[in-house]
């Protein structure tokens, strides 16, 4: 048996044999001395070869698979990056859109790596030490595939703490980008990569913005948790009669107003509120025909699920209590730990408490450029419902 390889416990090779990329510390029987983040071969207890993974003994997900065969791991990573870029190309070929998620971590066989494209700027987000050590390989491949003007790093995820690596934000190639103008479905949005949330924009809601646009004609819309107002611009482009945007961040509210202006929406019927959404819902009469609820993840950790569900329930109850008859609600949860079933239960409980007739018209997930590997359902995080309140 290869002395430098990591060996799994008997029976604990099932997940890896099923192409699941994560190896938990409890599955390992022999961990040879290694530098945190180093790549090693992975063997089953009987010595059979399973592939290669990078390892960080400090993290509870101790290893993440880069190859499930004998392909050299760096070649596997380069091939995965090429596949990820090729996957998106045909979807955007016939459009003027200039922003998409190019690499979606485990969903693109690149564990620990997110790459978003905003026009000719790439934003890289690395969540693990193993991927951190592979940064140069990733950068070289992205440069040769896409020749971007600049590559900016936004590795500020809380998971880095568990991995024992500090947050890092700054330019990797080229200068620190000024805010970038992107095009999505004919809308122009200014994305502040450096100062914005996530990598700058919520690309995962593209299809929902499109849906909101088709539901908008003639409707009075509330966009709650509006961030830079992308949903607001979408409903206005779709012919909404009026649109109010609410966000707790003053900067986000200013950006939402600017994005509306940028798209030619400056006249009456637009309201921008720097406010806590819960307070706004309590205070206002909610005379809207379409209400969009796109809050941040209320549960960023498993231990926060109960509190998160309380938050989701309160939010929905406040809306259900006041929404006019016939109102449509587009509601989302991006908490990975609140699954679709639990989210449905929360909505059910809120409807029951509000005593309203609530129906599900449609169900939605994250946009297509956020693929989920069938072997790794954990990366399926965004759930959406279109509800009708009777
Ligand atoms: N719908 C947006 C993304 C929303 S992100 C889009 O498509 O681009 C979540 C937003 O909620 C953030 O801008 C954050 O500032 C805001 N937020 C978080 N908690 C809030 C609260 N209690 N009240 C109002 N806004 C809140």
Tab-separated table of C-alpha atoms and ligand atoms in Angstrom:
chain	number	residue	atom	x	y	z
A	1	UNK	CA	0.000	0.000	0.000
A	2	UNK	CA	1.191	3.527	-0.859
A	3	UNK	CA	2.492	4.979	2.440
A	4	UNK	CA	1.758	8.567	1.418
A	5	UNK	CA	-1.919	7.852	0.670
A	6	UNK	CA	-4.894	8.586	2.902
A	7	UNK	CA	-6.758	5.381	3.783
A	8	UNK	CA	-10.451	5.274	4.587
A	9	UNK	CA	-12.085	3.096	7.239
A	10	UNK	CA	-13.827	-0.122	6.184
A	11	UNK	CA	-17.288	0.775	4.885
A	12	UNK	CA	-16.488	4.499	4.847
A	13	UNK	CA	-15.569	4.470	1.163
A	14	UNK	CA	-19.198	4.365	0.063
A	15	UNK	CA	-19.618	8.125	-0.328
A	16	UNK	CA	-16.454	8.516	-2.398
A	17	UNK	CA	-17.367	5.484	-4.507
A	18	UNK	CA	-20.675	7.288	-5.131
A	19	UNK	CA	-18.632	10.270	-6.380
A	20	UNK	CA	-19.432	12.431	-3.362
A	21	UNK	CA	-16.478	14.841	-3.125
A	22	UNK	CA	-16.345	15.265	0.655
A	23	UNK	CA	-14.348	13.108	3.072
A	24	UNK	CA	-15.234	13.652	6.744
A	25	UNK	CA	-12.548	13.226	9.379
A	26	UNK	CA	-14.493	10.302	10.891
A	27	UNK	CA	-14.121	8.324	7.651
A	28	UNK	CA	-10.324	8.243	7.709
A	29	UNK	CA	-8.354	5.358	9.207
A	30	UNK	CA	-4.864	6.537	8.263
A	31	UNK	CA	-3.798	10.098	7.706
A	32	UNK	CA	-0.097	10.232	6.842
A	33	UNK	CA	1.876	13.312	7.896
A	34	UNK	CA	0.995	16.041	5.418
A	35	UNK	CA	1.079	19.762	4.998
A	36	UNK	CA	-2.391	21.288	5.401
A	37	UNK	CA	-3.972	21.598	1.969
A	38	UNK	CA	-1.755	18.993	0.317
A	39	UNK	CA	-3.112	16.609	-2.334
A	40	UNK	CA	-2.914	12.875	-1.665
A	41	UNK	CA	-4.194	9.638	-3.174
A	42	UNK	CA	-7.245	8.168	-1.471
A	43	UNK	CA	-7.477	4.436	-0.839
A	44	UNK	CA	-10.259	2.220	0.475
A	45	UNK	CA	-9.490	0.044	3.515
A	46	UNK	CA	-8.603	-2.879	1.218
A	47	UNK	CA	-6.046	-0.692	-0.582
A	48	UNK	CA	-8.061	-0.121	-3.728
A	49	UNK	CA	-7.452	3.230	-5.372
A	50	UNK	CA	-10.356	5.736	-5.215
A	51	UNK	CA	-8.813	8.918	-6.603
A	52	UNK	CA	-7.135	12.014	-5.193
A	53	UNK	CA	-8.174	14.772	-2.838
A	54	UNK	CA	-6.732	17.763	-1.056
A	55	UNK	CA	-6.626	17.453	2.730
A	56	UNK	CA	-6.834	19.831	5.652
A	57	UNK	CA	-6.545	17.926	8.967
A	58	UNK	CA	-7.948	20.960	10.824
A	59	UNK	CA	-11.318	20.989	9.022
A	60	UNK	CA	-14.226	18.624	9.696
A	61	UNK	CA	-14.506	18.035	5.966
A	62	UNK	CA	-10.951	16.831	5.999
A	63	UNK	CA	-10.663	16.059	2.297
A	64	UNK	CA	-12.260	17.133	-0.982
A	65	UNK	CA	-11.896	14.971	-4.069
A	66	UNK	CA	-10.276	16.431	-7.174
A	67	UNK	CA	-10.339	13.201	-9.201
A	68	UNK	CA	-12.211	9.939	-8.886
A	69	UNK	CA	-9.722	8.088	-11.084
A	70	UNK	CA	-5.999	8.120	-11.840
A	71	UNK	CA	-6.074	11.445	-13.694
A	72	UNK	CA	-3.334	13.612	-12.162
A	73	UNK	CA	-5.265	15.950	-9.823
A	74	UNK	CA	-3.999	19.227	-11.325
A	75	UNK	CA	-5.002	17.999	-14.789
A	76	UNK	CA	-8.415	17.080	-13.360
A	77	UNK	CA	-8.812	20.593	-11.957
A	78	UNK	CA	-7.781	22.231	-15.251
A	79	UNK	CA	-10.204	19.990	-17.138
A	80	UNK	CA	-12.997	20.844	-14.703
A	81	UNK	CA	-12.378	24.573	-15.243
A	82	UNK	CA	-12.476	24.095	-19.017
A	83	UNK	CA	-15.720	22.103	-18.729
A	84	UNK	CA	-17.266	24.780	-16.507
A	85	UNK	CA	-16.506	27.551	-18.998
A	86	UNK	CA	-17.680	25.405	-21.943
A	87	UNK	CA	-20.943	24.532	-20.150
A	88	UNK	CA	-21.999	28.199	-19.934
A	89	UNK	CA	-20.883	29.284	-23.383
A	90	UNK	CA	-23.855	28.100	-25.485
A	91	UNK	CA	-26.383	29.504	-23.001
A	92	UNK	CA	-24.977	32.993	-23.321
A	93	UNK	CA	-23.881	32.849	-26.972
A	94	UNK	CA	-27.110	34.301	-28.330
A	95	UNK	CA	-27.576	36.921	-25.615
A	96	UNK	CA	-26.084	40.289	-24.772
A	97	UNK	CA	-25.722	39.238	-21.117
A	98	UNK	CA	-22.292	39.885	-19.665
A	99	UNK	CA	-22.483	38.316	-16.202
A	100	UNK	CA	-22.666	34.727	-15.040
A	101	UNK	CA	-21.308	32.265	-12.521
A	102	UNK	CA	-18.500	30.474	-14.323
A	103	UNK	CA	-17.483	28.014	-11.637
A	104	UNK	CA	-19.859	26.783	-8.961
A	105	UNK	CA	-17.679	24.840	-6.558
A	106	UNK	CA	-18.566	21.191	-6.129
A	107	UNK	CA	-21.278	21.592	-8.802
A	108	UNK	CA	-18.466	22.061	-11.321
A	109	UNK	CA	-16.030	19.537	-9.794
A	110	UNK	CA	-13.972	22.404	-8.343
A	111	UNK	CA	-14.480	21.985	-4.585
A	112	UNK	CA	-13.993	25.213	-2.658
A	113	UNK	CA	-13.937	27.498	-5.702
A	114	UNK	CA	-16.443	30.043	-7.022
A	115	UNK	CA	-15.727	32.185	-10.055
A	116	UNK	CA	-18.161	34.869	-11.211
A	117	UNK	CA	-17.809	36.877	-14.386
A	118	UNK	CA	-18.867	40.532	-14.507
A	119	UNK	CA	-18.134	41.752	-18.045
A	120	UNK	CA	-14.336	41.521	-18.360
A	121	UNK	CA	-13.722	41.192	-14.622
A	122	UNK	CA	-13.536	37.804	-12.907
A	123	UNK	CA	-14.182	37.451	-9.185
A	124	UNK	CA	-12.686	34.500	-7.373
A	125	UNK	CA	-13.945	33.170	-4.069
A	126	UNK	CA	-12.008	30.414	-2.355
A	127	UNK	CA	-13.388	28.723	0.747
A	128	UNK	CA	-10.806	26.023	1.516
A	129	UNK	CA	-7.087	25.795	2.207
A	130	UNK	CA	-6.685	23.059	-0.389
A	131	UNK	CA	-8.071	25.292	-3.134
A	132	UNK	CA	-6.058	28.228	-1.770
A	133	UNK	CA	-2.906	26.232	-2.542
A	134	UNK	CA	-4.168	25.651	-6.087
A	135	UNK	CA	-4.864	29.324	-6.748
A	136	UNK	CA	-2.009	29.734	-9.240
A	137	UNK	CA	-3.206	26.761	-11.274
A	138	UNK	CA	-6.716	28.224	-11.329
A	139	UNK	CA	-5.495	31.701	-12.282
A	140	UNK	CA	-3.316	30.413	-15.110
A	141	UNK	CA	-6.162	28.341	-16.541
A	142	UNK	CA	-8.700	31.175	-16.287
A	143	UNK	CA	-6.311	33.599	-17.958
A	144	UNK	CA	-5.638	31.257	-20.839
A	145	UNK	CA	-9.347	30.461	-21.282
A	146	UNK	CA	-10.825	33.944	-20.901
A	147	UNK	CA	-8.074	36.609	-20.953
A	148	UNK	CA	-9.979	38.800	-18.468
A	149	UNK	CA	-9.040	42.452	-17.914
A	150	UNK	CA	-8.680	41.760	-14.228
A	151	UNK	CA	-9.184	39.056	-11.626
A	152	UNK	CA	-10.261	40.113	-8.157
A	153	UNK	CA	-10.277	37.905	-5.074
A	154	UNK	CA	-13.182	38.038	-2.654
A	155	UNK	CA	-12.387	35.175	-0.313
A	156	UNK	CA	-14.281	36.316	2.750
A	157	UNK	CA	-16.492	33.343	3.581
A	158	UNK	CA	-16.817	32.406	7.273
A	159	UNK	CA	-15.843	28.810	6.411
A	160	UNK	CA	-12.261	29.991	5.963
A	161	UNK	CA	-11.983	30.338	9.719
A	162	UNK	CA	-12.556	26.607	10.193
A	163	UNK	CA	-9.994	25.981	7.480
A	164	UNK	CA	-7.493	28.119	9.413
A	165	UNK	CA	-7.046	30.708	6.678
A	166	UNK	CA	-7.674	34.451	6.970
A	167	UNK	CA	-10.062	36.358	4.698
A	168	UNK	CA	-8.431	37.837	1.653
A	169	UNK	CA	-9.788	40.494	-0.663
A	170	UNK	CA	-7.904	42.306	-3.384
A	171	UNK	CA	-6.702	42.251	-6.944
A	172	UNK	CA	-4.956	39.102	-8.209
A	173	UNK	CA	-4.413	40.184	-11.808
A	174	UNK	CA	-4.777	43.722	-13.132
A	175	UNK	CA	-5.931	46.695	-11.081
A	176	UNK	CA	-8.671	46.652	-8.462
A	177	UNK	CA	-11.802	47.021	-10.539
A	178	UNK	CA	-13.995	50.099	-10.494
A	179	UNK	CA	-17.696	49.197	-10.243
A	180	UNK	CA	-18.558	47.244	-13.399
A	181	UNK	CA	-21.608	47.733	-15.591
A	182	UNK	CA	-23.244	44.441	-16.525
A	183	UNK	CA	-26.088	43.582	-18.861
A	184	UNK	CA	-28.768	41.084	-17.874
A	185	UNK	CA	-31.841	40.578	-20.037
A	186	UNK	CA	-31.483	44.086	-21.415
A	187	UNK	CA	-31.120	45.668	-17.969
A	188	UNK	CA	-28.007	47.626	-17.052
A	189	UNK	CA	-26.819	47.074	-13.492
A	190	UNK	CA	-23.797	48.575	-11.783
A	191	UNK	CA	-21.979	45.920	-9.778
A	192	UNK	CA	-19.553	47.023	-7.096
A	193	UNK	CA	-17.332	43.980	-6.942
A	194	UNK	CA	-15.035	45.265	-4.218
A	195	UNK	CA	-17.604	46.796	-1.845
A	196	UNK	CA	-20.715	44.747	-2.710
A	197	UNK	CA	-22.191	41.681	-1.051
A	198	UNK	CA	-21.197	38.168	-2.147
A	199	UNK	CA	-19.039	38.604	-5.226
A	200	UNK	CA	-20.975	41.797	-5.994
A	201	UNK	CA	-24.314	40.604	-7.355
A	202	UNK	CA	-26.927	37.857	-6.888
A	203	UNK	CA	-26.514	35.988	-10.147
A	204	UNK	CA	-28.441	33.035	-8.723
A	205	UNK	CA	-31.748	34.938	-9.078
A	206	UNK	CA	-31.473	35.695	-12.811
A	207	UNK	CA	-34.371	33.453	-13.800
A	208	UNK	CA	-36.516	34.781	-10.968
A	209	UNK	CA	-35.921	38.356	-12.083
A	210	UNK	CA	-37.107	37.233	-15.521
A	211	UNK	CA	-40.211	35.661	-13.971
A	212	UNK	CA	-40.885	38.770	-11.869
A	213	UNK	CA	-40.737	40.785	-15.068
A	214	UNK	CA	-43.411	38.627	-16.703
A	215	UNK	CA	-45.639	38.875	-13.617
A	216	UNK	CA	-45.193	42.649	-13.351
A	217	UNK	CA	-47.445	44.324	-15.945
A	218	UNK	CA	-49.804	46.749	-14.212
A	219	UNK	CA	-48.929	45.475	-10.738
A	220	UNK	CA	-47.893	47.478	-7.697
A	221	UNK	CA	-44.740	45.771	-6.476
A	222	UNK	CA	-42.898	45.567	-3.176
A	223	UNK	CA	-39.276	44.424	-3.460
A	224	UNK	CA	-38.253	43.549	0.100
A	225	UNK	CA	-34.533	42.968	0.774
A	226	UNK	CA	-33.898	44.782	-2.493
A	227	UNK	CA	-30.072	45.119	-2.323
A	228	UNK	CA	-29.070	46.969	-5.526
A	229	UNK	CA	-32.601	46.844	-6.897
A	230	UNK	CA	-32.209	44.244	-9.631
A	231	UNK	CA	-35.732	42.880	-9.039
A	232	UNK	CA	-37.061	46.452	-9.019
A	233	UNK	CA	-35.492	47.238	-12.390
A	234	UNK	CA	-36.851	43.930	-13.721
A	235	UNK	CA	-40.461	44.611	-12.694
A	236	UNK	CA	-40.286	48.180	-13.998
A	237	UNK	CA	-38.934	46.873	-17.310
A	238	UNK	CA	-41.887	44.498	-17.296
A	239	UNK	CA	-44.406	47.331	-16.919
A	240	UNK	CA	-45.116	47.446	-13.169
A	241	UNK	CA	-47.441	50.288	-12.187
A	242	UNK	CA	-45.325	51.157	-9.146
A	243	UNK	CA	-42.456	49.658	-7.206
A	244	UNK	CA	-41.183	50.124	-3.664
A	245	UNK	CA	-37.751	48.844	-2.665
A	246	UNK	CA	-36.789	48.204	0.962
A	247	UNK	CA	-33.347	47.380	2.332
A	248	UNK	CA	-31.614	47.981	5.649
A	249	UNK	CA	-28.431	49.141	3.959
A	250	UNK	CA	-28.287	52.812	2.972
A	251	UNK	CA	-25.668	52.026	0.350
A	252	UNK	CA	-27.848	49.336	-1.193
A	253	UNK	CA	-30.871	51.666	-1.290
A	254	UNK	CA	-28.791	54.371	-3.016
A	255	UNK	CA	-27.531	51.790	-5.512
A	256	UNK	CA	-31.089	50.595	-6.183
A	257	UNK	CA	-32.203	54.147	-6.914
A	258	UNK	CA	-29.197	54.672	-9.212
A	259	UNK	CA	-29.848	51.402	-11.055
A	260	UNK	CA	-33.470	52.420	-11.670
A	261	UNK	CA	-32.296	55.781	-13.049
A	262	UNK	CA	-29.665	54.085	-15.181
A	263	UNK	CA	-32.447	52.080	-16.841
A	264	UNK	CA	-34.637	55.137	-17.436
A	265	UNK	CA	-37.011	54.722	-14.479
A	266	UNK	CA	-37.087	58.000	-12.649
A	267	UNK	CA	-40.678	59.118	-12.572
A	268	UNK	CA	-43.391	58.703	-9.939
A	269	UNK	CA	-44.500	55.439	-8.449
A	270	UNK	CA	-41.038	54.558	-7.171
A	271	UNK	CA	-40.308	54.378	-3.464
A	272	UNK	CA	-36.952	53.625	-1.846
A	273	UNK	CA	-36.887	52.859	1.854
A	274	UNK	CA	-33.879	52.351	4.077
A	275	UNK	CA	-35.653	50.246	6.691
A	276	UNK	CA	-35.800	46.929	8.450
A	277	UNK	CA	-38.182	44.821	6.364
A	278	UNK	CA	-39.938	43.402	9.441
A	279	UNK	CA	-40.651	46.912	10.730
A	280	UNK	CA	-41.742	48.068	7.281
A	281	UNK	CA	-44.187	45.162	7.014
A	282	UNK	CA	-45.609	45.923	10.459
A	283	UNK	CA	-45.936	49.629	9.767
A	284	UNK	CA	-47.262	49.778	6.187
A	285	UNK	CA	-50.629	48.730	4.779
A	286	UNK	CA	-49.015	46.496	2.098
A	287	UNK	CA	-51.239	47.494	-0.740
A	288	UNK	CA	-49.242	45.543	-3.305
A	289	UNK	CA	-50.173	43.020	-6.001
A	290	UNK	CA	-46.725	41.448	-6.156
A	291	UNK	CA	-44.435	41.104	-3.148
A	292	UNK	CA	-40.874	39.852	-3.524
A	293	UNK	CA	-39.168	38.482	-0.411
A	294	UNK	CA	-35.510	37.700	-1.006
A	295	UNK	CA	-33.842	37.844	2.413
A	296	UNK	CA	-30.263	36.891	3.226
A	297	UNK	CA	-29.648	33.375	4.566
A	298	UNK	CA	-31.252	33.376	8.028
A	299	UNK	CA	-29.404	30.125	8.872
A	300	UNK	CA	-25.738	30.294	7.951
A	301	UNK	CA	-25.078	27.299	10.180
A	302	UNK	CA	-26.985	24.159	11.149
A	303	UNK	CA	-27.316	25.396	14.717
A	304	UNK	CA	-29.289	28.430	13.515
A	305	UNK	CA	-32.095	26.512	11.781
A	306	UNK	CA	-34.698	26.884	14.550
A	307	UNK	CA	-34.157	30.641	14.868
A	308	UNK	CA	-34.108	30.971	11.078
A	309	UNK	CA	-37.463	29.196	10.761
A	310	UNK	CA	-38.935	31.561	13.339
A	311	UNK	CA	-37.688	34.475	11.215
A	312	UNK	CA	-39.067	33.016	7.981
A	313	UNK	CA	-42.397	32.312	9.657
A	314	UNK	CA	-42.722	35.850	11.073
A	315	UNK	CA	-41.819	37.336	7.706
A	316	UNK	CA	-44.477	35.341	5.877
A	317	UNK	CA	-47.130	35.824	8.540
A	318	UNK	CA	-46.667	39.606	8.405
A	319	UNK	CA	-47.092	39.512	4.632
A	320	UNK	CA	-50.016	37.053	4.625
A	321	UNK	CA	-51.896	39.081	7.255
A	322	UNK	CA	-51.997	42.209	5.125
A	323	UNK	CA	-51.554	41.209	1.468
A	324	UNK	CA	-54.632	42.105	-0.587
A	325	UNK	CA	-56.723	39.285	-2.002
A	326	UNK	CA	-55.164	37.988	-5.195
A	327	UNK	CA	-51.642	39.200	-4.370
A	328	UNK	CA	-48.713	37.178	-5.643
A	329	UNK	CA	-45.749	36.547	-3.357
A	330	UNK	CA	-42.374	35.496	-4.714
A	331	UNK	CA	-40.506	34.177	-1.702
A	332	UNK	CA	-37.018	32.725	-1.373
A	333	UNK	CA	-34.724	31.064	1.080
A	334	UNK	CA	-31.039	30.784	0.321
A	335	UNK	CA	-30.272	28.959	3.593
A	336	UNK	CA	-28.765	25.619	2.659
A	337	UNK	CA	-29.793	24.187	6.038
A	338	UNK	CA	-33.467	25.041	5.567
A	339	UNK	CA	-34.463	22.553	2.880
A	340	UNK	CA	-37.417	22.768	0.543
A	341	UNK	CA	-39.649	20.681	2.812
A	342	UNK	CA	-38.891	22.741	5.902
A	343	UNK	CA	-39.358	25.995	3.992
A	344	UNK	CA	-42.754	24.720	2.819
A	345	UNK	CA	-43.705	23.892	6.427
A	346	UNK	CA	-42.784	27.376	7.570
A	347	UNK	CA	-44.942	28.918	4.839
A	348	UNK	CA	-47.783	26.553	5.782
A	349	UNK	CA	-47.573	27.539	9.456
A	350	UNK	CA	-47.492	31.254	8.638
A	351	UNK	CA	-50.524	30.896	6.340
A	352	UNK	CA	-52.407	29.003	9.018
A	353	UNK	CA	-51.641	31.634	11.653
A	354	UNK	CA	-52.691	34.434	9.297
A	355	UNK	CA	-55.841	32.520	8.382
A	356	UNK	CA	-55.394	33.065	4.639
A	357	UNK	CA	-55.947	30.808	1.631
A	358	UNK	CA	-52.413	30.447	0.270
A	359	UNK	CA	-51.559	28.394	-2.811
A	360	UNK	CA	-48.272	27.457	-4.400
A	361	UNK	CA	-48.303	28.374	-8.087
A	362	UNK	CA	-44.670	27.580	-8.899
A	363	UNK	CA	-41.477	26.298	-7.322
A	364	UNK	CA	-37.994	27.477	-8.252
A	365	UNK	CA	-34.311	26.850	-7.690
A	366	UNK	CA	-31.067	28.669	-8.353
A	367	UNK	CA	-30.200	29.810	-11.887
A	368	UNK	CA	-28.795	27.305	-14.381
A	369	UNK	CA	-25.246	28.623	-14.119
A	370	UNK	CA	-25.218	27.406	-10.482
A	371	UNK	CA	-25.283	23.684	-11.336
A	372	UNK	CA	-25.730	21.087	-8.619
A	373	UNK	CA	-23.916	17.789	-9.070
A	374	UNK	CA	-26.303	14.854	-8.617
A	375	UNK	CA	-23.585	13.351	-6.434
A	376	UNK	CA	-23.470	16.420	-4.189
A	377	UNK	CA	-26.982	17.652	-3.402
A	378	UNK	CA	-25.534	19.865	-0.642
A	379	UNK	CA	-24.832	22.640	-3.143
A	380	UNK	CA	-28.559	23.027	-3.842
A	381	UNK	CA	-29.303	25.994	-1.587
A	382	UNK	CA	-31.808	28.382	-3.153
A	383	UNK	CA	-35.526	27.639	-2.986
A	384	UNK	CA	-38.300	29.826	-4.280
A	385	UNK	CA	-42.077	29.723	-4.240
A	386	UNK	CA	-44.598	31.792	-6.143
A	387	UNK	CA	-47.621	32.018	-3.874
A	388	UNK	CA	-51.130	33.280	-4.404
A	389	UNK	CA	-52.905	34.771	-1.409
A	390	UNK	CA	-56.696	34.441	-1.583
B	1	LIG	N1	-32.875	40.469	-3.998
B	1	LIG	C1	-31.515	40.948	-4.109
B	1	LIG	C2	-30.590	40.265	-3.153
B	1	LIG	C3	-30.960	40.395	-1.694
B	1	LIG	S1	-29.626	40.143	-0.615
B	1	LIG	C4	-31.043	40.823	-5.559
B	1	LIG	O1	-31.686	40.124	-6.369
B	1	LIG	O2	-30.029	41.424	-5.899
B	1	LIG	C5	-30.300	40.498	0.930
B	1	LIG	C6	-30.421	41.971	1.255
B	1	LIG	O3	-31.165	42.064	2.462
B	1	LIG	C7	-29.133	42.722	1.533
B	1	LIG	O4	-29.038	43.837	0.684
B	1	LIG	C8	-29.210	43.198	3.010
B	1	LIG	O5	-28.724	44.509	3.198
B	1	LIG	C9	-30.696	43.163	3.230
B	1	LIG	N2	-31.159	42.921	4.604
B	1	LIG	C10	-30.757	41.984	5.485
B	1	LIG	N3	-31.527	42.003	6.596
B	1	LIG	C11	-32.448	42.969	6.409
B	1	LIG	C12	-33.552	43.447	7.181
B	1	LIG	N4	-33.852	42.926	8.366
B	1	LIG	N5	-34.309	44.438	6.666
B	1	LIG	C13	-34.005	44.981	5.466
B	1	LIG	N6	-33.000	44.546	4.682
B	1	LIG	C14	-32.228	43.565	5.144
